[in-house]
JSON list of C-alpha atoms in Angstrom, two decimals:
[
{"chain": "A", "resi": 4, "resn": "ASP", "atom": "CA", "xyz": [149.66, -45.99, -125.84]},
{"chain": "A", "resi": 5, "resn": "THR", "atom": "CA", "xyz": [148.90, -49.68, -126.42]},
{"chain": "A", "resi": 6, "resn": "GLU", "atom": "CA", "xyz": [147.02, -49.20, -129.65]},
{"chain": "A", "resi": 7, "resn": "VAL", "atom": "CA", "xyz": [147.51, -50.70, -133.07]},
{"chain": "A", "resi": 8, "resn": "THR", "atom": "CA", "xyz": [145.60, -48.81, -135.75]},
{"chain": "A", "resi": 9, "resn": "GLN", "atom": "CA", "xyz": [144.52, -50.15, -139.12]},
{"chain": "A", "resi": 10, "resn": "THR", "atom": "CA", "xyz": [143.13, -48.36, -142.14]},
{"chain": "A", "resi": 11, "resn": "PRO", "atom": "CA", "xyz": [140.81, -48.63, -143.88]},
{"chain": "A", "resi": 12, "resn": "LYS", "atom": "CA", "xyz": [138.20, -50.27, -141.69]},
{"chain": "A", "resi": 13, "resn": "HIS", "atom": "CA", "xyz": [136.35, -51.67, -144.70]},
{"chain": "A", "resi": 14, "resn": "LEU", "atom": "CA", "xyz": [137.52, -52.18, -148.28]},
{"chain": "A", "resi": 15, "resn": "VAL", "atom": "CA", "xyz": [135.65, -53.41, -151.33]},
{"chain": "A", "resi": 16, "resn": "MET", "atom": "CA", "xyz": [137.71, -54.11, -154.42]},
{"chain": "A", "resi": 17, "resn": "GLY", "atom": "CA", "xyz": [137.42, -55.77, -157.79]},
{"chain": "A", "resi": 18, "resn": "MET", "atom": "CA", "xyz": [139.71, -58.54, -158.93]},
{"chain": "A", "resi": 19, "resn": "THR", "atom": "CA", "xyz": [141.72, -56.18, -161.13]},
{"chain": "A", "resi": 20, "resn": "ASN", "atom": "CA", "xyz": [142.23, -53.45, -158.55]},
{"chain": "A", "resi": 21, "resn": "LYS", "atom": "CA", "xyz": [145.38, -52.60, -156.61]},
{"chain": "A", "resi": 22, "resn": "LYS", "atom": "CA", "xyz": [144.91, -51.47, -153.03]},
{"chain": "A", "resi": 23, "resn": "SER", "atom": "CA", "xyz": [146.90, -51.30, -149.80]},
{"chain": "A", "resi": 24, "resn": "LEU", "atom": "CA", "xyz": [146.15, -51.96, -146.15]},
{"chain": "A", "resi": 25, "resn": "LYS", "atom": "CA", "xyz": [147.98, -49.91, -143.55]},
{"chain": "A", "resi": 26, "resn": "CYS", "atom": "CA", "xyz": [148.92, -50.71, -139.96]},
{"chain": "A", "resi": 27, "resn": "GLU", "atom": "CA", "xyz": [150.62, -48.45, -137.42]},
{"chain": "A", "resi": 28, "resn": "GLN", "atom": "CA", "xyz": [151.88, -48.81, -133.85]},
{"chain": "A", "resi": 29, "resn": "HIS", "atom": "CA", "xyz": [153.76, -46.43, -131.59]},
{"chain": "A", "resi": 30, "resn": "MET", "atom": "CA", "xyz": [154.67, -48.79, -128.78]},
{"chain": "A", "resi": 31, "resn": "GLY", "atom": "CA", "xyz": [158.27, -49.26, -129.91]},
{"chain": "A", "resi": 32, "resn": "HIS", "atom": "CA", "xyz": [157.55, -52.86, -130.85]},
{"chain": "A", "resi": 33, "resn": "ARG", "atom": "CA", "xyz": [160.08, -54.50, -133.17]},
{"chain": "A", "resi": 34, "resn": "ALA", "atom": "CA", "xyz": [157.89, -57.33, -134.48]},
{"chain": "A", "resi": 35, "resn": "MET", "atom": "CA", "xyz": [154.78, -56.86, -136.64]},
{"chain": "A", "resi": 36, "resn": "TYR", "atom": "CA", "xyz": [152.41, -59.41, -138.10]},
{"chain": "A", "resi": 37, "resn": "TRP", "atom": "CA", "xyz": [149.71, -59.83, -140.73]},
{"chain": "A", "resi": 38, "resn": "TYR", "atom": "CA", "xyz": [146.95, -62.37, -140.19]},
{"chain": "A", "resi": 39, "resn": "LYS", "atom": "CA", "xyz": [143.96, -63.40, -142.30]},
{"chain": "A", "resi": 40, "resn": "GLN", "atom": "CA", "xyz": [140.78, -64.41, -140.49]},
{"chain": "A", "resi": 41, "resn": "LYS", "atom": "CA", "xyz": [137.76, -66.01, -142.15]},
{"chain": "A", "resi": 42, "resn": "ALA", "atom": "CA", "xyz": [134.41, -66.03, -140.40]},
{"chain": "A", "resi": 43, "resn": "LYS", "atom": "CA", "xyz": [134.21, -68.36, -137.40]},
{"chain": "A", "resi": 44, "resn": "LYS", "atom": "CA", "xyz": [137.88, -69.37, -137.81]},
{"chain": "A", "resi": 45, "resn": "PRO", "atom": "CA", "xyz": [141.07, -68.51, -135.93]},
{"chain": "A", "resi": 46, "resn": "PRO", "atom": "CA", "xyz": [143.56, -66.01, -137.36]},
{"chain": "A", "resi": 47, "resn": "GLU", "atom": "CA", "xyz": [145.96, -67.53, -139.91]},
{"chain": "A", "resi": 48, "resn": "LEU", "atom": "CA", "xyz": [149.47, -66.13, -139.89]},
{"chain": "A", "resi": 49, "resn": "MET", "atom": "CA", "xyz": [150.57, -64.60, -143.20]},
{"chain": "A", "resi": 50, "resn": "PHE", "atom": "CA", "xyz": [153.76, -62.62, -142.56]},
{"chain": "A", "resi": 51, "resn": "VAL", "atom": "CA", "xyz": [156.06, -61.64, -139.71]},
{"chain": "A", "resi": 52, "resn": "TYR", "atom": "CA", "xyz": [158.48, -58.73, -139.74]},
{"chain": "A", "resi": 53, "resn": "SER", "atom": "CA", "xyz": [161.22, -58.51, -137.15]},
{"chain": "A", "resi": 54, "resn": "TYR", "atom": "CA", "xyz": [163.34, -55.36, -136.99]},
{"chain": "A", "resi": 55, "resn": "GLU", "atom": "CA", "xyz": [161.84, -54.30, -140.34]},
{"chain": "A", "resi": 56, "resn": "LYS", "atom": "CA", "xyz": [162.98, -57.47, -142.08]},
{"chain": "A", "resi": 57, "resn": "LEU", "atom": "CA", "xyz": [160.66, -60.20, -143.32]},
{"chain": "A", "resi": 58, "resn": "SER", "atom": "CA", "xyz": [161.08, -63.07, -140.92]},
{"chain": "A", "resi": 59, "resn": "ILE", "atom": "CA", "xyz": [158.24, -65.44, -141.80]},
{"chain": "A", "resi": 60, "resn": "ASN", "atom": "CA", "xyz": [156.23, -65.83, -144.99]},
{"chain": "A", "resi": 61, "resn": "GLU", "atom": "CA", "xyz": [153.66, -68.59, -144.59]},
{"chain": "A", "resi": 62, "resn": "SER", "atom": "CA", "xyz": [153.59, -69.52, -148.29]},
{"chain": "A", "resi": 63, "resn": "VAL", "atom": "CA", "xyz": [151.23, -66.66, -149.06]},
{"chain": "A", "resi": 64, "resn": "PRO", "atom": "CA", "xyz": [150.32, -66.11, -152.75]},
{"chain": "A", "resi": 65, "resn": "SER", "atom": "CA", "xyz": [152.29, -63.34, -154.45]},
{"chain": "A", "resi": 66, "resn": "ARG", "atom": "CA", "xyz": [149.13, -61.28, -154.95]},
{"chain": "A", "resi": 67, "resn": "PHE", "atom": "CA", "xyz": [149.73, -60.28, -151.31]},
{"chain": "A", "resi": 68, "resn": "SER", "atom": "CA", "xyz": [152.88, -58.19, -150.90]},
{"chain": "A", "resi": 69, "resn": "PRO", "atom": "CA", "xyz": [153.95, -56.95, -147.47]},
{"chain": "A", "resi": 70, "resn": "GLU", "atom": "CA", "xyz": [156.12, -53.93, -146.82]},
{"chain": "A", "resi": 71, "resn": "CYS", "atom": "CA", "xyz": [157.63, -52.51, -143.64]},
{"chain": "A", "resi": 72, "resn": "PRO", "atom": "CA", "xyz": [158.82, -48.95, -144.42]},
{"chain": "A", "resi": 73, "resn": "ASN", "atom": "CA", "xyz": [159.87, -48.28, -140.82]},
{"chain": "A", "resi": 74, "resn": "SER", "atom": "CA", "xyz": [159.55, -49.76, -137.35]},
{"chain": "A", "resi": 75, "resn": "SER", "atom": "CA", "xyz": [156.09, -48.26, -136.78]},
{"chain": "A", "resi": 76, "resn": "LEU", "atom": "CA", "xyz": [154.43, -49.00, -140.10]},
{"chain": "A", "resi": 77, "resn": "LEU", "atom": "CA", "xyz": [153.35, -52.14, -141.89]},
{"chain": "A", "resi": 78, "resn": "ASN", "atom": "CA", "xyz": [151.60, -52.25, -145.23]},
{"chain": "A", "resi": 79, "resn": "LEU", "atom": "CA", "xyz": [149.95, -55.05, -147.17]},
{"chain": "A", "resi": 80, "resn": "HIS", "atom": "CA", "xyz": [149.71, -54.42, -150.89]},
{"chain": "A", "resi": 81, "resn": "LEU", "atom": "CA", "xyz": [146.92, -56.24, -152.70]},
{"chain": "A", "resi": 82, "resn": "HIS", "atom": "CA", "xyz": [146.75, -56.96, -156.43]},
{"chain": "A", "resi": 83, "resn": "ALA", "atom": "CA", "xyz": [144.61, -59.27, -158.56]},
{"chain": "A", "resi": 84, "resn": "LEU", "atom": "CA", "xyz": [142.84, -60.78, -155.59]},
{"chain": "A", "resi": 85, "resn": "GLN", "atom": "CA", "xyz": [140.26, -63.55, -155.79]},
{"chain": "A", "resi": 86, "resn": "PRO", "atom": "CA", "xyz": [136.82, -63.62, -154.14]},
{"chain": "A", "resi": 87, "resn": "GLU", "atom": "CA", "xyz": [138.11, -66.28, -151.70]},
{"chain": "A", "resi": 88, "resn": "ASP", "atom": "CA", "xyz": [140.54, -63.65, -150.35]},
{"chain": "A", "resi": 89, "resn": "SER", "atom": "CA", "xyz": [137.59, -61.85, -148.76]},
{"chain": "A", "resi": 90, "resn": "ALA", "atom": "CA", "xyz": [138.26, -61.91, -145.02]},
{"chain": "A", "resi": 91, "resn": "LEU", "atom": "CA", "xyz": [139.18, -59.81, -141.99]},
{"chain": "A", "resi": 92, "resn": "TYR", "atom": "CA", "xyz": [142.86, -58.84, -142.16]},
{"chain": "A", "resi": 93, "resn": "LEU", "atom": "CA", "xyz": [144.41, -58.31, -138.77]},
{"chain": "A", "resi": 94, "resn": "CYS", "atom": "CA", "xyz": [147.66, -56.59, -137.95]},
{"chain": "A", "resi": 95, "resn": "ALA", "atom": "CA", "xyz": [149.47, -57.19, -134.67]},
{"chain": "A", "resi": 96, "resn": "SER", "atom": "CA", "xyz": [152.69, -56.12, -133.01]},
{"chain": "A", "resi": 97, "resn": "SER", "atom": "CA", "xyz": [154.83, -57.39, -130.15]},
{"chain": "A", "resi": 98, "resn": "GLN", "atom": "CA", "xyz": [157.93, -56.24, -128.32]},
{"chain": "A", "resi": 99, "resn": "GLU", "atom": "CA", "xyz": [160.05, -58.88, -130.01]},
{"chain": "A", "resi": 100, "resn": "GLU", "atom": "CA", "xyz": [159.38, -61.93, -132.15]},
{"chain": "A", "resi": 101, "resn": "GLY", "atom": "CA", "xyz": [159.52, -64.62, -129.51]},
{"chain": "A", "resi": 102, "resn": "LEU", "atom": "CA", "xyz": [157.75, -67.33, -127.61]},
{"chain": "A", "resi": 103, "resn": "THR", "atom": "CA", "xyz": [156.85, -65.15, -124.65]},
{"chain": "A", "resi": 104, "resn": "ASP", "atom": "CA", "xyz": [155.72, -61.88, -126.16]},
{"chain": "A", "resi": 105, "resn": "THR", "atom": "CA", "xyz": [152.14, -60.68, -126.09]},
{"chain": "A", "resi": 106, "resn": "GLN", "atom": "CA", "xyz": [150.70, -59.66, -129.43]},
{"chain": "A", "resi": 107, "resn": "TYR", "atom": "CA", "xyz": [148.63, -56.49, -129.60]},
{"chain": "A", "resi": 108, "resn": "PHE", "atom": "CA", "xyz": [146.03, -56.60, -132.35]},
{"chain": "A", "resi": 109, "resn": "GLY", "atom": "CA", "xyz": [144.44, -53.88, -134.40]},
{"chain": "A", "resi": 110, "resn": "PRO", "atom": "CA", "xyz": [140.69, -53.85, -135.12]},
{"chain": "A", "resi": 111, "resn": "GLY", "atom": "CA", "xyz": [141.22, -55.26, -138.60]},
{"chain": "A", "resi": 112, "resn": "THR", "atom": "CA", "xyz": [140.29, -54.35, -142.15]},
{"chain": "A", "resi": 113, "resn": "ARG", "atom": "CA", "xyz": [137.27, -56.19, -143.53]},
{"chain": "A", "resi": 114, "resn": "LEU", "atom": "CA", "xyz": [138.06, -56.88, -147.18]},
{"chain": "A", "resi": 115, "resn": "THR", "atom": "CA", "xyz": [135.48, -57.87, -149.78]},
{"chain": "A", "resi": 116, "resn": "VAL", "atom": "CA", "xyz": [136.69, -58.93, -153.24]},
{"chain": "A", "resi": 117, "resn": "LEU", "atom": "CA", "xyz": [134.02, -58.82, -155.93]},
{"chain": "B", "resi": 5, "resn": "GLY", "atom": "CA", "xyz": [155.52, -77.97, -134.40]},
{"chain": "B", "resi": 6, "resn": "ASP", "atom": "CA", "xyz": [153.77, -76.08, -131.64]},
{"chain": "B", "resi": 7, "resn": "SER", "atom": "CA", "xyz": [150.01, -76.46, -131.57]},
{"chain": "B", "resi": 8, "resn": "VAL", "atom": "CA", "xyz": [146.96, -75.80, -129.45]},
{"chain": "B", "resi": 9, "resn": "THR", "atom": "CA", "xyz": [143.78, -77.85, -129.16]},
{"chain": "B", "resi": 10, "resn": "GLN", "atom": "CA", "xyz": [140.71, -76.10, -127.85]},
{"chain": "B", "resi": 11, "resn": "MET", "atom": "CA", "xyz": [137.26, -77.36, -127.01]},
{"chain": "B", "resi": 12, "resn": "GLU", "atom": "CA", "xyz": [134.66, -76.86, -129.70]},
{"chain": "B", "resi": 13, "resn": "GLY", "atom": "CA", "xyz": [131.82, -74.46, -129.25]},
{"chain": "B", "resi": 14, "resn": "PRO", "atom": "CA", "xyz": [129.43, -72.88, -129.19]},
{"chain": "B", "resi": 15, "resn": "VAL", "atom": "CA", "xyz": [128.96, -72.82, -125.44]},
{"chain": "B", "resi": 16, "resn": "THR", "atom": "CA", "xyz": [125.71, -71.37, -124.14]},
{"chain": "B", "resi": 17, "resn": "LEU", "atom": "CA", "xyz": [125.39, -70.54, -120.45]},
{"chain": "B", "resi": 18, "resn": "SER", "atom": "CA", "xyz": [122.98, -68.70, -118.21]},
{"chain": "B", "resi": 19, "resn": "GLU", "atom": "CA", "xyz": [124.20, -65.58, -116.48]},
{"chain": "B", "resi": 20, "resn": "GLU", "atom": "CA", "xyz": [126.12, -66.32, -113.24]},
{"chain": "B", "resi": 21, "resn": "ALA", "atom": "CA", "xyz": [126.97, -69.87, -114.38]},
{"chain": "B", "resi": 22, "resn": "PHE", "atom": "CA", "xyz": [130.48, -71.30, -114.08]},
{"chain": "B", "resi": 23, "resn": "LEU", "atom": "CA", "xyz": [132.59, -71.35, -117.23]},
{"chain": "B", "resi": 24, "resn": "THR", "atom": "CA", "xyz": [135.36, -73.72, -118.27]},
{"chain": "B", "resi": 25, "resn": "ILE", "atom": "CA", "xyz": [136.91, -73.73, -121.73]},
{"chain": "B", "resi": 26, "resn": "ASN", "atom": "CA", "xyz": [139.48, -76.48, -122.18]},
{"chain": "B", "resi": 27, "resn": "CYS", "atom": "CA", "xyz": [142.81, -75.91, -123.91]},
{"chain": "B", "resi": 28, "resn": "THR", "atom": "CA", "xyz": [145.74, -78.30, -124.30]},
{"chain": "B", "resi": 29, "resn": "TYR", "atom": "CA", "xyz": [149.00, -77.64, -126.05]},
{"chain": "B", "resi": 30, "resn": "THR", "atom": "CA", "xyz": [152.04, -79.27, -127.65]},
{"chain": "B", "resi": 31, "resn": "ALA", "atom": "CA", "xyz": [155.23, -77.27, -127.53]},
{"chain": "B", "resi": 32, "resn": "THR", "atom": "CA", "xyz": [158.99, -77.39, -127.64]},
{"chain": "B", "resi": 33, "resn": "GLY", "atom": "CA", "xyz": [160.86, -74.99, -125.45]},
{"chain": "B", "resi": 34, "resn": "TYR", "atom": "CA", "xyz": [159.19, -72.86, -122.80]},
{"chain": "B", "resi": 35, "resn": "PRO", "atom": "CA", "xyz": [156.56, -70.72, -124.47]},
{"chain": "B", "resi": 36, "resn": "SER", "atom": "CA", "xyz": [154.10, -68.40, -122.82]},
{"chain": "B", "resi": 37, "resn": "LEU", "atom": "CA", "xyz": [150.43, -69.30, -123.07]},
{"chain": "B", "resi": 38, "resn": "PHE", "atom": "CA", "xyz": [147.68, -66.82, -123.84]},
{"chain": "B", "resi": 39, "resn": "TRP", "atom": "CA", "xyz": [143.94, -66.42, -123.88]},
{"chain": "B", "resi": 40, "resn": "TYR", "atom": "CA", "xyz": [142.63, -63.82, -126.33]},
{"chain": "B", "resi": 41, "resn": "VAL", "atom": "CA", "xyz": [139.03, -62.65, -126.64]},
{"chain": "B", "resi": 42, "resn": "GLN", "atom": "CA", "xyz": [137.34, -61.36, -129.78]},
{"chain": "B", "resi": 43, "resn": "TYR", "atom": "CA", "xyz": [134.09, -59.41, -129.58]},
{"chain": "B", "resi": 44, "resn": "PRO", "atom": "CA", "xyz": [131.91, -59.19, -132.71]},
{"chain": "B", "resi": 45, "resn": "GLY", "atom": "CA", "xyz": [133.41, -56.95, -135.38]},
{"chain": "B", "resi": 46, "resn": "GLU", "atom": "CA", "xyz": [136.63, -56.37, -133.47]},
{"chain": "B", "resi": 47, "resn": "GLY", "atom": "CA", "xyz": [140.22, -57.57, -133.37]},
{"chain": "B", "resi": 48, "resn": "LEU", "atom": "CA", "xyz": [141.63, -59.85, -130.71]},
{"chain": "B", "resi": 49, "resn": "GLN", "atom": "CA", "xyz": [142.38, -58.55, -127.21]},
{"chain": "B", "resi": 50, "resn": "LEU", "atom": "CA", "xyz": [144.67, -60.18, -124.69]},
{"chain": "B", "resi": 51, "resn": "LEU", "atom": "CA", "xyz": [142.59, -61.56, -121.83]},
{"chain": "B", "resi": 52, "resn": "LEU", "atom": "CA", "xyz": [145.37, -63.15, -119.78]},
{"chain": "B", "resi": 53, "resn": "LYS", "atom": "CA", "xyz": [148.73, -64.85, -120.09]},
{"chain": "B", "resi": 54, "resn": "ALA", "atom": "CA", "xyz": [151.06, -67.11, -118.15]},
{"chain": "B", "resi": 55, "resn": "THR", "atom": "CA", "xyz": [154.77, -67.31, -118.78]},
{"chain": "B", "resi": 56, "resn": "LYS", "atom": "CA", "xyz": [155.90, -70.47, -116.96]},
{"chain": "B", "resi": 57, "resn": "ALA", "atom": "CA", "xyz": [154.67, -73.68, -115.40]},
{"chain": "B", "resi": 58, "resn": "ASP", "atom": "CA", "xyz": [152.28, -73.24, -112.45]},
{"chain": "B", "resi": 59, "resn": "ASP", "atom": "CA", "xyz": [151.78, -69.55, -113.23]},
{"chain": "B", "resi": 60, "resn": "LYS", "atom": "CA", "xyz": [148.18, -68.38, -112.99]},
{"chain": "B", "resi": 61, "resn": "GLY", "atom": "CA", "xyz": [147.02, -65.64, -115.30]},
{"chain": "B", "resi": 62, "resn": "SER", "atom": "CA", "xyz": [143.95, -63.66, -114.29]},
{"chain": "B", "resi": 63, "resn": "ASN", "atom": "CA", "xyz": [141.92, -60.72, -115.54]},
{"chain": "B", "resi": 64, "resn": "LYS", "atom": "CA", "xyz": [138.31, -59.54, -115.22]},
{"chain": "B", "resi": 65, "resn": "GLY", "atom": "CA", "xyz": [137.39, -62.60, -113.16]},
{"chain": "B", "resi": 66, "resn": "PHE", "atom": "CA", "xyz": [138.87, -65.05, -115.68]},
{"chain": "B", "resi": 67, "resn": "GLU", "atom": "CA", "xyz": [141.70, -67.36, -114.63]},
{"chain": "B", "resi": 68, "resn": "ALA", "atom": "CA", "xyz": [143.92, -69.97, -116.25]},
{"chain": "B", "resi": 69, "resn": "THR", "atom": "CA", "xyz": [146.82, -71.97, -114.83]},
{"chain": "B", "resi": 70, "resn": "TYR", "atom": "CA", "xyz": [149.77, -73.15, -116.91]},
{"chain": "B", "resi": 71, "resn": "ARG", "atom": "CA", "xyz": [149.97, -76.89, -116.15]},
{"chain": "B", "resi": 72, "resn": "LYS", "atom": "CA", "xyz": [153.05, -78.55, -117.59]},
{"chain": "B", "resi": 73, "resn": "GLU", "atom": "CA", "xyz": [152.18, -82.03, -116.30]},
{"chain": "B", "resi": 74, "resn": "THR", "atom": "CA", "xyz": [148.86, -82.09, -118.17]},
{"chain": "B", "resi": 75, "resn": "THR", "atom": "CA", "xyz": [149.95, -79.63, -120.93]},
{"chain": "B", "resi": 76, "resn": "SER", "atom": "CA", "xyz": [146.81, -77.64, -120.28]},
{"chain": "B", "resi": 77, "resn": "PHE", "atom": "CA", "xyz": [145.75, -74.02, -119.89]},
{"chain": "B", "resi": 78, "resn": "HIS", "atom": "CA", "xyz": [142.01, -74.17, -119.20]},
{"chain": "B", "resi": 79, "resn": "LEU", "atom": "CA", "xyz": [140.07, -70.91, -118.94]},
{"chain": "B", "resi": 80, "resn": "GLU", "atom": "CA", "xyz": [137.65, -70.52, -116.01]},
{"chain": "B", "resi": 81, "resn": "LYS", "atom": "CA", "xyz": [135.30, -67.91, -114.65]},
{"chain": "B", "resi": 82, "resn": "GLY", "atom": "CA", "xyz": [133.14, -68.34, -111.60]},
{"chain": "B", "resi": 83, "resn": "SER", "atom": "CA", "xyz": [130.17, -66.27, -112.71]},
{"chain": "B", "resi": 84, "resn": "VAL", "atom": "CA", "xyz": [129.72, -65.23, -116.33]},
{"chain": "B", "resi": 85, "resn": "GLN", "atom": "CA", "xyz": [127.86, -62.14, -117.50]},
{"chain": "B", "resi": 86, "resn": "VAL", "atom": "CA", "xyz": [126.03, -61.37, -120.74]},
{"chain": "B", "resi": 87, "resn": "SER", "atom": "CA", "xyz": [128.88, -59.00, -121.60]},
{"chain": "B", "resi": 88, "resn": "ASP", "atom": "CA", "xyz": [131.29, -61.99, -121.66]},
{"chain": "B", "resi": 89, "resn": "SER", "atom": "CA", "xyz": [129.65, -63.25, -124.85]},
{"chain": "B", "resi": 90, "resn": "ALA", "atom": "CA", "xyz": [132.49, -63.43, -127.38]},
{"chain": "B", "resi": 91, "resn": "VAL", "atom": "CA", "xyz": [134.89, -65.84, -129.05]},
{"chain": "B", "resi": 92, "resn": "TYR", "atom": "CA", "xyz": [137.81, -67.03, -126.91]},
{"chain": "B", "resi": 93, "resn": "PHE", "atom": "CA", "xyz": [141.12, -68.19, -128.42]},
{"chain": "B", "resi": 94, "resn": "CYS", "atom": "CA", "xyz": [143.82, -70.13, -126.62]},
{"chain": "B", "resi": 95, "resn": "ALA", "atom": "CA", "xyz": [147.25, -69.40, -128.11]},
{"chain": "B", "resi": 96, "resn": "LEU", "atom": "CA", "xyz": [150.88, -70.38, -127.89]},
{"chain": "B", "resi": 97, "resn": "SER", "atom": "CA", "xyz": [153.26, -67.98, -129.60]},
{"chain": "B", "resi": 98, "resn": "LEU", "atom": "CA", "xyz": [151.90, -67.84, -133.18]},
{"chain": "B", "resi": 99, "resn": "ALA", "atom": "CA", "xyz": [149.65, -70.90, -132.90]},
{"chain": "B", "resi": 100, "resn": "PHE", "atom": "CA", "xyz": [145.97, -70.27, -132.17]},
{"chain": "B", "resi": 101, "resn": "GLY", "atom": "CA", "xyz": [143.29, -72.71, -131.15]},
{"chain": "B", "resi": 102, "resn": "THR", "atom": "CA", "xyz": [140.13, -72.94, -133.23]},
{"chain": "B", "resi": 103, "resn": "GLY", "atom": "CA", "xyz": [138.25, -70.58, -130.93]},
{"chain": "B", "resi": 104, "resn": "THR", "atom": "CA", "xyz": [135.26, -71.20, -128.66]},
{"chain": "B", "resi": 105, "resn": "GLN", "atom": "CA", "xyz": [132.18, -69.08, -129.05]},
{"chain": "B", "resi": 106, "resn": "LEU", "atom": "CA", "xyz": [130.53, -68.26, -125.73]},
{"chain": "B", "resi": 107, "resn": "LYS", "atom": "CA", "xyz": [126.98, -67.01, -125.52]},
{"chain": "B", "resi": 108, "resn": "VAL", "atom": "CA", "xyz": [125.64, -65.96, -122.13]},
{"chain": "B", "resi": 109, "resn": "GLU", "atom": "CA", "xyz": [121.88, -65.57, -121.75]},
{"chain": "B", "resi": 110, "resn": "LEU", "atom": "CA", "xyz": [119.81, -63.87, -119.06]}
]
C-alpha cells in the first residue's frame, strides 16, 4: 500500500471557523509533511514531523496548528484563517526525513476561506 | 541552502515530439534528485529519481541523468503523448522547482 489519504477533499470555511485537515499513511513511514500549494505554483513546505516530533516549522502563522497523534496520522488544525490562505493543502510522507527519501503525496484538500 | 532552478513554461508540443525540460540545482552534501508530475486536480506523483552522480532515472519513457559536473537533472522523453500533459516539478529533498506546465496537442 503506497497510498497517502487526505480528508476532506474540499473544505469551505469562514474566517471565524475552526476546522481540521486529516492525513493518513500505512506505509510505516516515519516522516510526514504539510505543504501549501497556490495555483500554478510549486508546493511550499509548512511543517515536517519526524518520529512524531515537529522537526521543521517554516515560520507558518499560528492560525495553522499541526498535530501528529501517532506515526500514521497527521492533522492540521485551522482557526481564524484569512482569504489568502485559500489553497491546495498537500500531505506527504517518506521513510525517513532525509536527502534521499522519496516523498509520497496525498491528493490534497482544496481549502476555500470566505 | 539547497535550491532548484527549472525552465519556465508553458511548453506546448505536438504528439510524438521530443521533450526536454531543463533543471539545474545547488546543493550541499549528496542529495537525491527527483522529478514529480502533477495532473490537474491531483497531488504530486513521483515520476523518477536518481540517487547519485551519473545515475539515470527512468519511468514511462521519461529519463533524467544526475550530472554532477553540470549540476543538472534534465527531463527527457523521446515521444510525448496527449496523456503526458501535466505540470512537472524538479526537486531536491524539500526544495521544488517552479514547475513546468506541458501541454501536448494532437
